[in-house]
Tab-separated table of C-alpha atoms in Angstrom:
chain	number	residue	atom	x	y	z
A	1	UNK	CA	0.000	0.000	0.000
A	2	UNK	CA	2.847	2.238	0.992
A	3	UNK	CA	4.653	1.796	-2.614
A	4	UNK	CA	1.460	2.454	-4.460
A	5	UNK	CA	1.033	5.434	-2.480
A	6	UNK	CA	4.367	6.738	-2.747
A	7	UNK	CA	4.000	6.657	-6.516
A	8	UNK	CA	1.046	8.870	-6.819
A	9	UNK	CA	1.615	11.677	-3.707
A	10	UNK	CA	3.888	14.643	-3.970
A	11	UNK	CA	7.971	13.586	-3.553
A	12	UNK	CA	7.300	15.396	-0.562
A	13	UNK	CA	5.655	12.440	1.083
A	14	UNK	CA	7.184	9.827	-0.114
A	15	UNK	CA	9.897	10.428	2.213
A	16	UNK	CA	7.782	10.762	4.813
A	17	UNK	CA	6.048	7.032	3.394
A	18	UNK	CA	9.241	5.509	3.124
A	19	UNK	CA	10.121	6.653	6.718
A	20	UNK	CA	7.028	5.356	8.208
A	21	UNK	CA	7.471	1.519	5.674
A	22	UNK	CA	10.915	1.204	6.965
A	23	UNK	CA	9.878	1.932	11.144
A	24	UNK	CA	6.530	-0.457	10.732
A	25	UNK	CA	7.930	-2.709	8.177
A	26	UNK	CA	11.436	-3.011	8.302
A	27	UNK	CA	13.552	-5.786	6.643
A	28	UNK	CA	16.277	-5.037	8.796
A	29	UNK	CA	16.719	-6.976	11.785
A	30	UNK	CA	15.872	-5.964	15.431
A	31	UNK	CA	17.790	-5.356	18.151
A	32	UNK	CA	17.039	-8.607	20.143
A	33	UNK	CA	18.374	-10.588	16.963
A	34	UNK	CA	21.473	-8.163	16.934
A	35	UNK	CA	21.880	-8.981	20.665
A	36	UNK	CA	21.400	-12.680	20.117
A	37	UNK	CA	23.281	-13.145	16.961
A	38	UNK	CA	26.530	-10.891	19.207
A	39	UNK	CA	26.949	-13.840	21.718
A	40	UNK	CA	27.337	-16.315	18.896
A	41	UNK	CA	30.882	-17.983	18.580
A	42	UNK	CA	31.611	-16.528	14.564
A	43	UNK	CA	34.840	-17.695	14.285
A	44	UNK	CA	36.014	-19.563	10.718
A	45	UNK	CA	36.387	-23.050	12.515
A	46	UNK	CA	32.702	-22.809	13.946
A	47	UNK	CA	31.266	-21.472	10.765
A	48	UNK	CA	32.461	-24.017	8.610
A	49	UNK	CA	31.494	-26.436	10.552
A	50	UNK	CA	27.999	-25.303	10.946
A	51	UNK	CA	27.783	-24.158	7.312
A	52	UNK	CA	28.863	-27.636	6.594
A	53	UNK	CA	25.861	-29.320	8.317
A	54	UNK	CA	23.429	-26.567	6.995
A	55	UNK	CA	24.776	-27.283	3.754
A	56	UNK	CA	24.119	-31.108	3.937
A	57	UNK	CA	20.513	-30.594	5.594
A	58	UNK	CA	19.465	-27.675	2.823
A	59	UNK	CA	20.342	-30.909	0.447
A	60	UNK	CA	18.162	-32.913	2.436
A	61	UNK	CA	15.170	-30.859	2.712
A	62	UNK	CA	15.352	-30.395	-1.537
A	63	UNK	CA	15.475	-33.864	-1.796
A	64	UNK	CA	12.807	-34.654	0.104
A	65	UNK	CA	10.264	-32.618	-1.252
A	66	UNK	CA	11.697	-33.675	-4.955
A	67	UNK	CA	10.435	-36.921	-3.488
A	68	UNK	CA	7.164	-35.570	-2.635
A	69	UNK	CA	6.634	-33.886	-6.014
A	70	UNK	CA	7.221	-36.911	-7.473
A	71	UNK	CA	4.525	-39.234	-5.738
A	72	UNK	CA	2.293	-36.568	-6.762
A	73	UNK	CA	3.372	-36.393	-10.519
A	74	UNK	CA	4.473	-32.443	-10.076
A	75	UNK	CA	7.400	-31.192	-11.474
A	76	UNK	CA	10.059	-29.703	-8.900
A	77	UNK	CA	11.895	-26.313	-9.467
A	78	UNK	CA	14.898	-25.710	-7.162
A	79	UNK	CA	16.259	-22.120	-7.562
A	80	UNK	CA	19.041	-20.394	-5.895
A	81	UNK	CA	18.589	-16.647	-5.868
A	82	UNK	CA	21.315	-14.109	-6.468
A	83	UNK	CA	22.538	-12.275	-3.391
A	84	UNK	CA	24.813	-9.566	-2.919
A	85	UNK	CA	27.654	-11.591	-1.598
A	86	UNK	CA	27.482	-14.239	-4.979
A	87	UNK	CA	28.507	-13.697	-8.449
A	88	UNK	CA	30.053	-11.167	-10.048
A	89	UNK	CA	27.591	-7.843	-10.287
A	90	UNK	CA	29.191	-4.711	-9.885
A	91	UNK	CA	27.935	-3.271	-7.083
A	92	UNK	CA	26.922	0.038	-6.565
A	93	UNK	CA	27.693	2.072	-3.391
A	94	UNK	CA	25.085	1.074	-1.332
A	95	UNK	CA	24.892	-2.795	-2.265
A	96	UNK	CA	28.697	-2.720	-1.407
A	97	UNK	CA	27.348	-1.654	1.958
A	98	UNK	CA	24.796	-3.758	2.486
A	99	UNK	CA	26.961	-6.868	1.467
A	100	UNK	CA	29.840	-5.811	4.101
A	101	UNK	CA	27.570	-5.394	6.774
A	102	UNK	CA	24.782	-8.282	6.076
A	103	UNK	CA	22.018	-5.999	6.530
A	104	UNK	CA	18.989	-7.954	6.382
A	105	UNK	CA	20.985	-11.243	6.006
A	106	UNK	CA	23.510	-11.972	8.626
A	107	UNK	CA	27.233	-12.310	8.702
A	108	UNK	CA	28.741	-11.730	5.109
A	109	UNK	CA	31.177	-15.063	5.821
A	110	UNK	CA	28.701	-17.639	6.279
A	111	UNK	CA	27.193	-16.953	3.143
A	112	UNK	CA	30.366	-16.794	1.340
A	113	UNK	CA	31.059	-20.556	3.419
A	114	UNK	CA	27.804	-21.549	2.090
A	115	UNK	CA	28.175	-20.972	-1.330
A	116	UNK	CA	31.600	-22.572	-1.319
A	117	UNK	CA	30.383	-25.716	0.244
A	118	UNK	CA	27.265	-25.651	-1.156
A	119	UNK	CA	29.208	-25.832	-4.634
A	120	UNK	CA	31.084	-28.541	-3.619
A	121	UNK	CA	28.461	-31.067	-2.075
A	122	UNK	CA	25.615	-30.062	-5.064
A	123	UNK	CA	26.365	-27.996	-8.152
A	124	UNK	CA	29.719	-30.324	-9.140
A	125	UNK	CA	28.432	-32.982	-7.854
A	126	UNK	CA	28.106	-35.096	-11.427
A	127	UNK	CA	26.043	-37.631	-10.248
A	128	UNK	CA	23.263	-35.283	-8.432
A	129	UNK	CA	19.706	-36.571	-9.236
A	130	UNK	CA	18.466	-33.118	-8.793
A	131	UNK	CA	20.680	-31.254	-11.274
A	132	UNK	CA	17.650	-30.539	-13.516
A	133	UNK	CA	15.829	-29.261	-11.207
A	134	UNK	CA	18.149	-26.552	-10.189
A	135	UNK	CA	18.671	-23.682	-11.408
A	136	UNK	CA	21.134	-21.459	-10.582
A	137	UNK	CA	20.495	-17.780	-10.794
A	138	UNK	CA	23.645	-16.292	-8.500
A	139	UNK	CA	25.199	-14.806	-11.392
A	140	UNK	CA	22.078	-13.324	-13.251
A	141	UNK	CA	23.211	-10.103	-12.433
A	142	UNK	CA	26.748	-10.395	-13.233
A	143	UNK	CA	27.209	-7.380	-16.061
A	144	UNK	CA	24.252	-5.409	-14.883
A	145	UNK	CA	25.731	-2.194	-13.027
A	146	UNK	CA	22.273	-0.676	-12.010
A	147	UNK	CA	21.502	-0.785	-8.662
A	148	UNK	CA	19.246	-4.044	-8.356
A	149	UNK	CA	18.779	-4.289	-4.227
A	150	UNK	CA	17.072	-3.021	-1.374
A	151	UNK	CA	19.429	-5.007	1.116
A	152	UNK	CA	21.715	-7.908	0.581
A	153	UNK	CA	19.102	-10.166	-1.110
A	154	UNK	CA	15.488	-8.402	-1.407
A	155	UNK	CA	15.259	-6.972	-5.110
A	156	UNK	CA	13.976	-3.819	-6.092
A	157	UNK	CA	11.569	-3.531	-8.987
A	158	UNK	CA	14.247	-3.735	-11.523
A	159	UNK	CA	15.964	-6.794	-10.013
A	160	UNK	CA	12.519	-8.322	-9.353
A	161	UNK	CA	11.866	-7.779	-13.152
A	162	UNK	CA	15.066	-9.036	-14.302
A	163	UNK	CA	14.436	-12.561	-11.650
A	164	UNK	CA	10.992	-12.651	-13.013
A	165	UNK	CA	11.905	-12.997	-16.861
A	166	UNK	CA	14.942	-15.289	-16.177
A	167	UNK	CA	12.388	-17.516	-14.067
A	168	UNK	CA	9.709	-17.277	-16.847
């Protein structure tokens, strides 16, 4: 409601919409995650070794409801959305800051851990059953030098446009 709004009041309030969107309906996360996520133990050993068994049960979850589609004669579609910490876009100022601090996702490392295992255990993995039903869409943005986020992985119109014709 607050985009649709914004597009048809003076600039003058769409500040002031945009202020009041981000307070009520922020993407960010809170301060009791902040506080939470602070007494975590981040160091490399204990990320890759979590990323390692997140890695293994995201697998595990995408197998299983392959196997579901199947017994129900559906196709599956597996697809692994660009962020600002994969591929190769080049960023513009503020998606440089939003990937070094994590905003809205988390610690920049741990996804970078994830994708490297993550590439390891599925996408080279030749004998992967569920290699056609991935698709990989990290790098769709690769040559694109408009700004495409909102925060390390939610899309603005542009990005969600560009996602949206890839997927089609």
């Amino acid at each position: 409601i607050f985009s649709i709004l914004s597009k048809i009041l003076p600039e003058k309030f769409k500040t002031l919409f945009s202020i009041i969107q981000n307070k009520l309906f922020s993407l960010s996360p809170n301060n009791i995650i902040y506080e939470f996520i602070s007494k975590l133990d981040t160091s490399d050993e204990t990320i890759k070794s979590s990323v390692d068994q997140a890695v293994s049960q995201y697998i595990n979850i995408h197998k299983s409801v392959n196997s579901i589609c199947e017994t129900n004669n559906s196709n599956f579609i597996w697809i692994q959305q660009p962020l600002t910490f994969w591929g190769n876009k080049p960023l513009t100022d503020n998606e440089l800051i939003w990937k070094n601090s994590g905003d809205s996702s988390g610690n920049p490392k741990i996804f970078m851990e994830f994708e490297k295992k993550f590439n390891l255990k599925f996408k080279k993995d030749l004998n992967n059953k569920l290699k056609n039903s991935f698709y990989d869409l990290t790098r769709t943005f690769d040559n694109i030098e408009q700004e495409l986020y909102i925060d390390t992985g939610h899309l603005n119109q542009l990005g969600n446009l560009i996602i949206s014709a890839k997927i089609a």
